[in-house]
Amino acid sequence: KSIVDAAKLNGVTAIIASDMSVITYAKQAGVEVHISTQCNITNIEAVKYFSQFADVMVTARELTLKQVAEIVKIIKNKNITGPSGKLVKIEIFVHGALCMAVSGKCYLSLDNTNYSANRGACLQLCRRKYLVKDIEEGTELEIDNAYIMSPKDLCTIEFLDKIINAGVSVLKIEGRGRSPEYVKTVTRCYNEAAKAISEGTYTKEKTDEWMKQLSSVYNRGFWEGYYLGKKIGEWTVKYGSRATKTKLYVGKISNYFSELKVAEIKIESHNLSVGEDIIIIGPTTGVIEMNVAEIRVALAKTETASKGDDCSVPVISLVRRNDKVYKLIETEE
């Protein structure tokens, strides 16, 4: 109750829930609910049932786009409405980490470590390597990929037009525990893609560029999920991220001169050089990406600022003291 109340107090647009006690209380409190994929909405009867609680529902991740489109069609034909009196809207996952369990209903972390995935505390035990061993005789099977419970990440930007044409109203991006630059990059790409589709400018050249950008932030490799008809998932081949870029901590913003549009940076770790790409991250600033055009130390131009230096760099956007500065480098294979 306290979390739902806090969400309402802070103007949260909606919460995603699968627990009926949470759904019921949220409805009483006047907080909009999106029915979670964990409720396994796979057919129109499930939509009818949950329509008494919510206007928006996330369908099961295992459905194909053809099945999703059929559900949307029946919602319109049968005029199935939610609490607002408007037609129920369908929401689907379009990007991010996938759970190996059916529609994310996994209790591996809770069972093994007492950290619940449903409370945002999953320890991702599924991402580790595992042996396949016969308990009775101790025979160990040799398998091609030891990451037997770690799916690749979902990415649908190359067929987002098909998703929208299927009648999907809300795009759900998974990003729990992700970095600010991940959130910025992924939401920007999908916003641009959705806008391009609506304007009739959605092209392969654009999707190739979006894929390049999405690959630069945290990912475990990509696949299209079950939407296009695949029956079996695709699995990761290594632990952790396969991002094409990684960030190295440089230092902190110590001052910002708004009239000059210049930031002063205290170099605390890695050197900073002209021509390098950096990101500046802060709780109020958000994420700023830029290329270093010029560096000055003690007012003198220099190509590189080293650990311990106080350097100044032109920054068009407002940044704040203690914002963290990172440089982006290509990830080595």
One Martini backbone bead per residue (centre of mass of N, CA, C, O) as a GRO file, in nm:
protein
  333
    1LYS     BB    1   0.057   0.062  -0.021
    2SER     BB    2   0.295   0.263   0.007
    3ILE     BB    3   0.382   0.247  -0.293
    4VAL     BB    4   0.118   0.338  -0.422
    5ASP     BB    5   0.099   0.606  -0.269
    6ALA     BB    6   0.371   0.719  -0.373
    7ALA     BB    7   0.298   0.715  -0.672
    8LYS     BB    8   0.064   0.914  -0.649
    9LEU     BB    9   0.216   1.153  -0.510
   10ASN     BB   10   0.441   1.154  -0.768
   11GLY     BB   11   0.285   1.112  -1.053
   12VAL     BB   12   0.246   0.835  -1.155
   13THR     BB   13   0.096   0.711  -1.426
   14ALA     BB   14   0.178   0.396  -1.374
   15ILE     BB   15   0.137   0.053  -1.286
   16ILE     BB   16   0.283  -0.269  -1.267
   17ALA     BB   17   0.074  -0.568  -1.224
   18SER     BB   18  -0.018  -0.909  -1.073
   19ASP     BB   19  -0.125  -0.864  -0.801
   20MET     BB   20  -0.443  -0.853  -0.679
   21SER     BB   21  -0.404  -0.669  -0.432
   22VAL     BB   22  -0.270  -0.440  -0.590
   23ILE     BB   23  -0.483  -0.393  -0.805
   24THR     BB   24  -0.717  -0.330  -0.610
   25TYR     BB   25  -0.587  -0.094  -0.455
   26ALA     BB   26  -0.523   0.088  -0.696
   27LYS     BB   27  -0.815   0.129  -0.778
   28GLN     BB   28  -0.904   0.260  -0.507
   29ALA     BB   29  -0.666   0.492  -0.528
   30GLY     BB   30  -0.640   0.589  -0.840
   31VAL     BB   31  -0.435   0.388  -0.987
   32GLU     BB   32  -0.296   0.304  -1.261
   33VAL     BB   33  -0.308  -0.012  -1.443
   34HIS     BB   34  -0.080  -0.253  -1.568
   35ILE     BB   35  -0.090  -0.556  -1.686
   36SER     BB   36   0.109  -0.807  -1.649
   37THR     BB   37   0.277  -1.063  -1.806
   38GLN     BB   38   0.236  -1.257  -1.547
   39CYS     BB   39  -0.080  -1.307  -1.631
   40ASN     BB   40  -0.105  -1.450  -1.906
   41ILE     BB   41  -0.206  -1.301  -2.175
   42THR     BB   42  -0.352  -1.511  -2.452
   43ASN     BB   43  -0.661  -1.411  -2.445
   44ILE     BB   44  -0.983  -1.280  -2.444
   45GLU     BB   45  -1.073  -1.378  -2.161
   46ALA     BB   46  -0.849  -1.235  -2.006
   47VAL     BB   47  -0.924  -0.953  -2.097
   48LYS     BB   48  -1.207  -0.947  -1.976
   49TYR     BB   49  -1.127  -0.984  -1.682
   50PHE     BB   50  -0.909  -0.735  -1.662
   51SER     BB   51  -1.106  -0.495  -1.750
   52GLN     BB   52  -1.199  -0.427  -1.447
   53PHE     BB   53  -0.890  -0.300  -1.380
   54ALA     BB   54  -0.790  -0.228  -1.690
   55ASP     BB   55  -0.675  -0.055  -1.993
   56VAL     BB   56  -0.391  -0.207  -1.971
   57MET     BB   57  -0.210  -0.481  -2.143
   58VAL     BB   58   0.029  -0.736  -2.106
   59THR     BB   59   0.129  -0.966  -2.294
   60ALA     BB   60   0.252  -1.245  -2.362
   61ARG     BB   61   0.573  -1.319  -2.482
   62GLU     BB   62   0.480  -1.589  -2.660
   63LEU     BB   63   0.349  -1.434  -2.868
   64THR     BB   64   0.242  -1.353  -3.167
   65LEU     BB   65   0.152  -1.107  -3.380
   66LYS     BB   66  -0.098  -1.251  -3.485
   67GLN     BB   67  -0.226  -1.291  -3.201
   68VAL     BB   68  -0.233  -0.997  -3.117
   69ALA     BB   69  -0.409  -0.893  -3.352
   70GLU     BB   70  -0.657  -1.067  -3.277
   71ILE     BB   71  -0.710  -0.940  -3.002
   72VAL     BB   72  -0.753  -0.651  -3.103
   73LYS     BB   73  -0.990  -0.715  -3.291
   74ILE     BB   74  -1.186  -0.824  -3.068
   75ILE     BB   75  -1.196  -0.575  -2.891
   76LYS     BB   76  -1.341  -0.408  -3.110
   77ASN     BB   77  -1.582  -0.597  -3.186
   78LYS     BB   78  -1.667  -0.626  -2.855
   79ASN     BB   79  -1.615  -0.375  -2.685
   80ILE     BB   80  -1.365  -0.375  -2.483
   81THR     BB   81  -1.354  -0.228  -2.164
   82GLY     BB   82  -1.249  -0.028  -1.924
   83PRO     BB   83  -1.282   0.182  -1.654
   84SER     BB   84  -1.296   0.439  -1.860
   85GLY     BB   85  -1.461   0.322  -2.134
   86LYS     BB   86  -1.232   0.231  -2.299
   87LEU     BB   87  -1.049   0.067  -2.493
   88VAL     BB   88  -0.843  -0.175  -2.477
   89LYS     BB   89  -0.495  -0.192  -2.436
   90ILE     BB   90  -0.199  -0.300  -2.595
   91GLU     BB   91   0.100  -0.437  -2.452
   92ILE     BB   92   0.454  -0.470  -2.537
   93PHE     BB   93   0.747  -0.605  -2.572
   94VAL     BB   94   1.056  -0.457  -2.742
   95HIS     BB   95   1.290  -0.437  -2.507
   96GLY     BB   96   1.530  -0.646  -2.360
   97ALA     BB   97   1.525  -0.843  -2.112
   98LEU     BB   98   1.495  -1.200  -2.071
   99CYS     BB   99   1.323  -1.458  -1.941
  100MET     BB  100   1.323  -1.808  -1.914
  101ALA     BB  101   1.049  -1.777  -1.820
  102VAL     BB  102   0.723  -1.768  -1.829
  103SER     BB  103   0.657  -1.446  -1.833
  104GLY     BB  104   0.867  -1.405  -1.578
  105LYS     BB  105   0.804  -1.662  -1.374
  106CYS     BB  106   1.055  -1.641  -1.149
  107TYR     BB  107   1.221  -1.829  -0.850
  108LEU     BB  108   1.532  -1.865  -0.831
  109SER     BB  109   1.629  -1.633  -0.650
  110LEU     BB  110   1.440  -1.685  -0.411
  111ASP     BB  111   1.518  -1.986  -0.356
  112ASN     BB  112   1.843  -1.942  -0.332
  113THR     BB  113   1.854  -1.617  -0.185
  114ASN     BB  114   1.589  -1.439  -0.110
  115TYR     BB  115   1.560  -1.283  -0.392
  116SER     BB  116   1.314  -1.097  -0.549
  117ALA     BB  117   1.203  -1.032  -0.866
  118ASN     BB  118   0.917  -0.897  -0.785
  119ARG     BB  119   1.114  -0.675  -0.609
  120GLY     BB  120   1.384  -0.603  -0.778
  121ALA     BB  121   1.616  -0.852  -0.668
  122CYS     BB  122   1.750  -1.000  -0.884
  123LEU     BB  123   2.055  -1.213  -0.928
  124GLN     BB  124   2.088  -1.365  -1.203
  125LEU     BB  125   2.142  -1.688  -1.214
  126CYS     BB  126   2.079  -1.747  -1.525
  127ARG     BB  127   2.364  -1.609  -1.634
  128ARG     BB  128   2.509  -1.856  -1.583
  129LYS     BB  129   2.689  -2.130  -1.581
  130TYR     BB  130   2.605  -2.480  -1.669
  131LEU     BB  131   2.550  -2.803  -1.577
  132VAL     BB  132   2.479  -3.135  -1.712
  133LYS     BB  133   2.358  -3.371  -1.466
  134ASP     BB  134   2.347  -3.692  -1.349
  135ILE     BB  135   2.249  -3.784  -1.038
  136GLU     BB  136   2.259  -4.100  -1.030
  137GLU     BB  137   2.559  -4.130  -1.209
  138GLY     BB  138   2.724  -3.852  -1.285
  139THR     BB  139   2.660  -3.766  -1.569
  140GLU     BB  140   2.808  -3.553  -1.806
  141LEU     BB  141   2.704  -3.321  -2.035
  142GLU     BB  142   2.779  -3.208  -2.351
  143ILE     BB  143   2.762  -2.864  -2.440
  144ASP     BB  144   2.770  -2.586  -2.640
  145ASN     BB  145   2.602  -2.412  -2.412
  146ALA     BB  146   2.619  -2.305  -2.072
  147TYR     BB  147   2.380  -2.085  -2.126
  148ILE     BB  148   2.077  -2.235  -2.060
  149MET     BB  149   1.926  -1.957  -1.902
  150SER     BB  150   2.031  -1.720  -2.125
  151PRO     BB  151   1.892  -1.492  -2.292
  152LYS     BB  152   1.858  -1.287  -2.516
  153ASP     BB  153   1.779  -0.988  -2.623
  154LEU     BB  154   1.530  -0.783  -2.705
  155CYS     BB  155   1.460  -0.680  -3.060
  156THR     BB  156   1.223  -0.465  -3.273
  157ILE     BB  157   1.313  -0.222  -3.465
  158GLU     BB  158   1.304  -0.388  -3.752
  159PHE     BB  159   0.961  -0.444  -3.678
  160LEU     BB  160   0.779  -0.206  -3.564
  161ASP     BB  161   0.564  -0.176  -3.785
  162LYS     BB  162   0.422  -0.449  -3.725
  163ILE     BB  163   0.338  -0.384  -3.438
  164ILE     BB  164   0.164  -0.134  -3.500
  165ASN     BB  165  -0.017  -0.281  -3.718
  166ALA     BB  166  -0.136  -0.481  -3.488
  167GLY     BB  167  -0.239  -0.257  -3.251
  168VAL     BB  168  -0.033  -0.151  -3.073
  169SER     BB  169  -0.013   0.105  -2.808
  170VAL     BB  170   0.228  -0.011  -2.617
  171LEU     BB  171   0.571   0.028  -2.533
  172LYS     BB  172   0.796  -0.204  -2.376
  173ILE     BB  173   1.080  -0.131  -2.172
  174GLU     BB  174   1.351  -0.292  -2.049
  175GLY     BB  175   1.540  -0.136  -1.741
  176ARG     BB  176   1.634  -0.276  -1.492
  177GLY     BB  177   1.928  -0.140  -1.366
  178ARG     BB  178   2.002   0.066  -1.567
  179SER     BB  179   2.158   0.302  -1.723
  180PRO     BB  180   2.120   0.619  -1.834
  181GLU     BB  181   2.230   0.566  -2.129
  182TYR     BB  182   2.037   0.339  -2.189
  183VAL     BB  183   1.772   0.488  -2.159
  184LYS     BB  184   1.828   0.709  -2.367
  185THR     BB  185   1.894   0.537  -2.619
  186VAL     BB  186   1.642   0.353  -2.633
  187THR     BB  187   1.415   0.568  -2.625
  188ARG     BB  188   1.512   0.728  -2.869
  189CYS     BB  189   1.498   0.509  -3.087
  190TYR     BB  190   1.190   0.436  -3.048
  191ASN     BB  191   1.080   0.718  -3.094
  192GLU     BB  192   1.195   0.756  -3.378
  193ALA     BB  193   1.058   0.508  -3.502
  194ALA     BB  194   0.762   0.581  -3.444
  195LYS     BB  195   0.771   0.848  -3.598
  196ALA     BB  196   0.856   0.734  -3.875
  197ILE     BB  197   0.605   0.560  -3.915
  198SER     BB  198   0.395   0.798  -3.901
  199GLU     BB  199   0.564   0.955  -4.151
  200GLY     BB  200   0.692   0.745  -4.366
  201THR     BB  201   1.036   0.710  -4.276
  202TYR     BB  202   1.080   0.402  -4.258
  203THR     BB  203   1.405   0.251  -4.276
  204LYS     BB  204   1.685   0.061  -4.312
  205GLU     BB  205   1.889   0.284  -4.256
  206LYS     BB  206   1.766   0.352  -3.978
  207THR     BB  207   1.775   0.072  -3.842
  208ASP     BB  208   2.080   0.042  -3.860
  209GLU     BB  209   2.144   0.286  -3.676
  210TRP     BB  210   1.984   0.191  -3.428
  211MET     BB  211   2.139  -0.073  -3.388
  212LYS     BB  212   2.409   0.061  -3.334
  213GLN     BB  213   2.317   0.213  -3.079
  214LEU     BB  214   2.206  -0.032  -2.916
  215SER     BB  215   2.489  -0.186  -2.920
  216SER     BB  216   2.645   0.035  -2.731
  217VAL     BB  217   2.477  -0.086  -2.512
  218TYR     BB  218   2.352  -0.286  -2.304
  219ASN     BB  219   2.397  -0.637  -2.397
  220ARG     BB  220   2.326  -1.002  -2.498
  221GLY     BB  221   2.216  -0.976  -2.744
  222PHE     BB  222   1.996  -1.038  -3.026
  223TRP     BB  223   1.634  -1.086  -3.064
  224GLU     BB  224   1.277  -1.127  -3.170
  225GLY     BB  225   1.153  -1.349  -3.045
  226TYR     BB  226   0.810  -1.472  -3.103
  227TYR     BB  227   0.665  -1.279  -3.314
  228LEU     BB  228   0.774  -1.439  -3.597
  229GLY     BB  229   0.755  -1.773  -3.495
  230LYS     BB  230   0.936  -1.868  -3.290
  231LYS     BB  231   0.989  -2.154  -3.063
  232ILE     BB  232   1.291  -2.087  -2.993
  233GLY     BB  233   1.534  -1.964  -2.823
  234GLU     BB  234   1.805  -1.741  -2.764
  235TRP     BB  235   2.148  -1.761  -2.654
  236THR     BB  236   2.398  -1.684  -2.481
  237VAL     BB  237   2.783  -1.679  -2.499
  238LYS     BB  238   2.812  -1.478  -2.249
  239TYR     BB  239   2.904  -1.284  -1.992
  240GLY     BB  240   2.726  -1.017  -2.013
  241SER     BB  241   2.817  -0.772  -2.216
  242ARG     BB  242   2.794  -0.666  -2.590
  243ALA     BB  243   2.889  -0.395  -2.608
  244THR     BB  244   3.063  -0.165  -2.823
  245LYS     BB  245   3.060   0.012  -2.560
  246THR     BB  246   3.247   0.184  -2.302
  247LYS     BB  247   3.299   0.319  -1.976
  248LEU     BB  248   3.519   0.575  -1.837
  249TYR     BB  249   3.633   0.720  -1.569
  250VAL     BB  250   3.732   1.065  -1.510
  251GLY     BB  251   3.514   1.265  -1.344
  252LYS     BB  252   3.416   1.592  -1.226
  253ILE     BB  253   3.212   1.849  -1.183
  254SER     BB  254   3.309   2.181  -1.048
  255ASN     BB  255   3.194   2.367  -1.290
  256TYR     BB  256   2.968   2.627  -1.442
  257PHE     BB  257   2.967   2.850  -1.729
  258SER     BB  258   2.694   2.977  -1.877
  259GLU     BB  259   2.800   3.208  -2.063
  260LEU     BB  260   3.040   3.024  -2.189
  261LYS     BB  261   2.988   2.719  -2.193
  262VAL     BB  262   3.169   2.594  -1.943
  263ALA     BB  263   3.347   2.320  -1.807
  264GLU     BB  264   3.469   2.196  -1.503
  265ILE     BB  265   3.721   1.937  -1.463
  266LYS     BB  266   3.801   1.674  -1.250
  267ILE     BB  267   4.068   1.467  -1.273
  268GLU     BB  268   4.056   1.119  -1.130
  269SER     BB  269   4.156   0.922  -1.369
  270HIS     BB  270   4.128   0.927  -1.668
  271ASN     BB  271   4.216   1.057  -1.939
  272LEU     BB  272   4.168   1.357  -2.151
  273SER     BB  273   4.083   1.405  -2.500
  274VAL     BB  274   4.077   1.527  -2.793
  275GLY     BB  275   3.794   1.366  -2.964
  276GLU     BB  276   3.641   1.250  -2.742
  277ASP     BB  277   3.389   1.065  -2.606
  278ILE     BB  278   3.126   1.180  -2.386
  279ILE     BB  279   2.965   1.152  -2.060
  280ILE     BB  280   2.710   1.317  -1.863
  281ILE     BB  281   2.609   1.247  -1.519
  282GLY     BB  282   2.292   1.326  -1.348
  283PRO     BB  283   2.008   1.357  -1.154
  284THR     BB  284   1.933   1.630  -1.322
  285THR     BB  285   2.080   1.624  -1.600
  286GLY     BB  286   2.138   1.331  -1.681
  287VAL     BB  287   2.224   1.287  -2.030
  288ILE     BB  288   2.537   1.373  -2.192
  289GLU     BB  289   2.646   1.388  -2.528
  290MET     BB  290   2.995   1.423  -2.648
  291ASN     BB  291   3.256   1.609  -2.799
  292VAL     BB  292   3.586   1.696  -2.763
  293ALA     BB  293   3.707   2.008  -2.883
  294GLU     BB  294   3.833   2.127  -2.603
  295ILE     BB  295   4.130   2.197  -2.394
  296ARG     BB  296   4.194   2.343  -2.067
  297VAL     BB  297   4.492   2.438  -1.875
  298ALA     BB  298   4.538   2.719  -1.733
  299LEU     BB  299   4.413   2.841  -2.023
  300ALA     BB  300   4.565   2.628  -2.182
  301LYS     BB  301   4.605   2.456  -2.449
  302THR     BB  302   4.525   2.099  -2.489
  303GLU     BB  303   4.511   1.754  -2.563
  304THR     BB  304   4.561   1.668  -2.247
  305ALA     BB  305   4.417   1.546  -1.946
  306SER     BB  306   4.518   1.470  -1.624
  307LYS     BB  307   4.556   1.348  -1.336
  308GLY     BB  308   4.460   1.638  -1.130
  309ASP     BB  309   4.329   1.809  -1.325
  310ASP     BB  310   4.193   2.131  -1.420
  311CYS     BB  311   3.951   2.147  -1.666
  312SER     BB  312   3.827   2.288  -1.975
  313VAL     BB  313   3.499   2.250  -2.142
  314PRO     BB  314   3.286   2.263  -2.391
  315VAL     BB  315   2.929   2.306  -2.291
  316ILE     BB  316   2.612   2.360  -2.390
  317SER     BB  317   2.493   2.217  -2.162
  318LEU     BB  318   2.370   2.192  -1.859
  319VAL     BB  319   2.569   2.154  -1.571
  320ARG     BB  320   2.680   1.996  -1.259
  321ARG     BB  321   2.790   1.954  -0.970
  322ASN     BB  322   2.908   1.617  -0.956
  323ASP     BB  323   2.903   1.532  -1.218
  324LYS     BB  324   2.971   1.265  -1.424
  325VAL     BB  325   3.263   1.160  -1.614
  326TYR     BB  326   3.280   0.993  -1.933
  327LYS     BB  327   3.437   0.773  -2.153
  328LEU     BB  328   3.416   0.642  -2.481
  329ILE     BB  329   3.482   0.303  -2.584
  330GLU     BB  330   3.583   0.051  -2.756
  331THR     BB  331   3.516  -0.278  -2.756
  332GLU     BB  332   3.681  -0.560  -2.690
  333GLU     BB  333   3.681  -0.898  -2.802
   0.00000   0.00000   0.00000
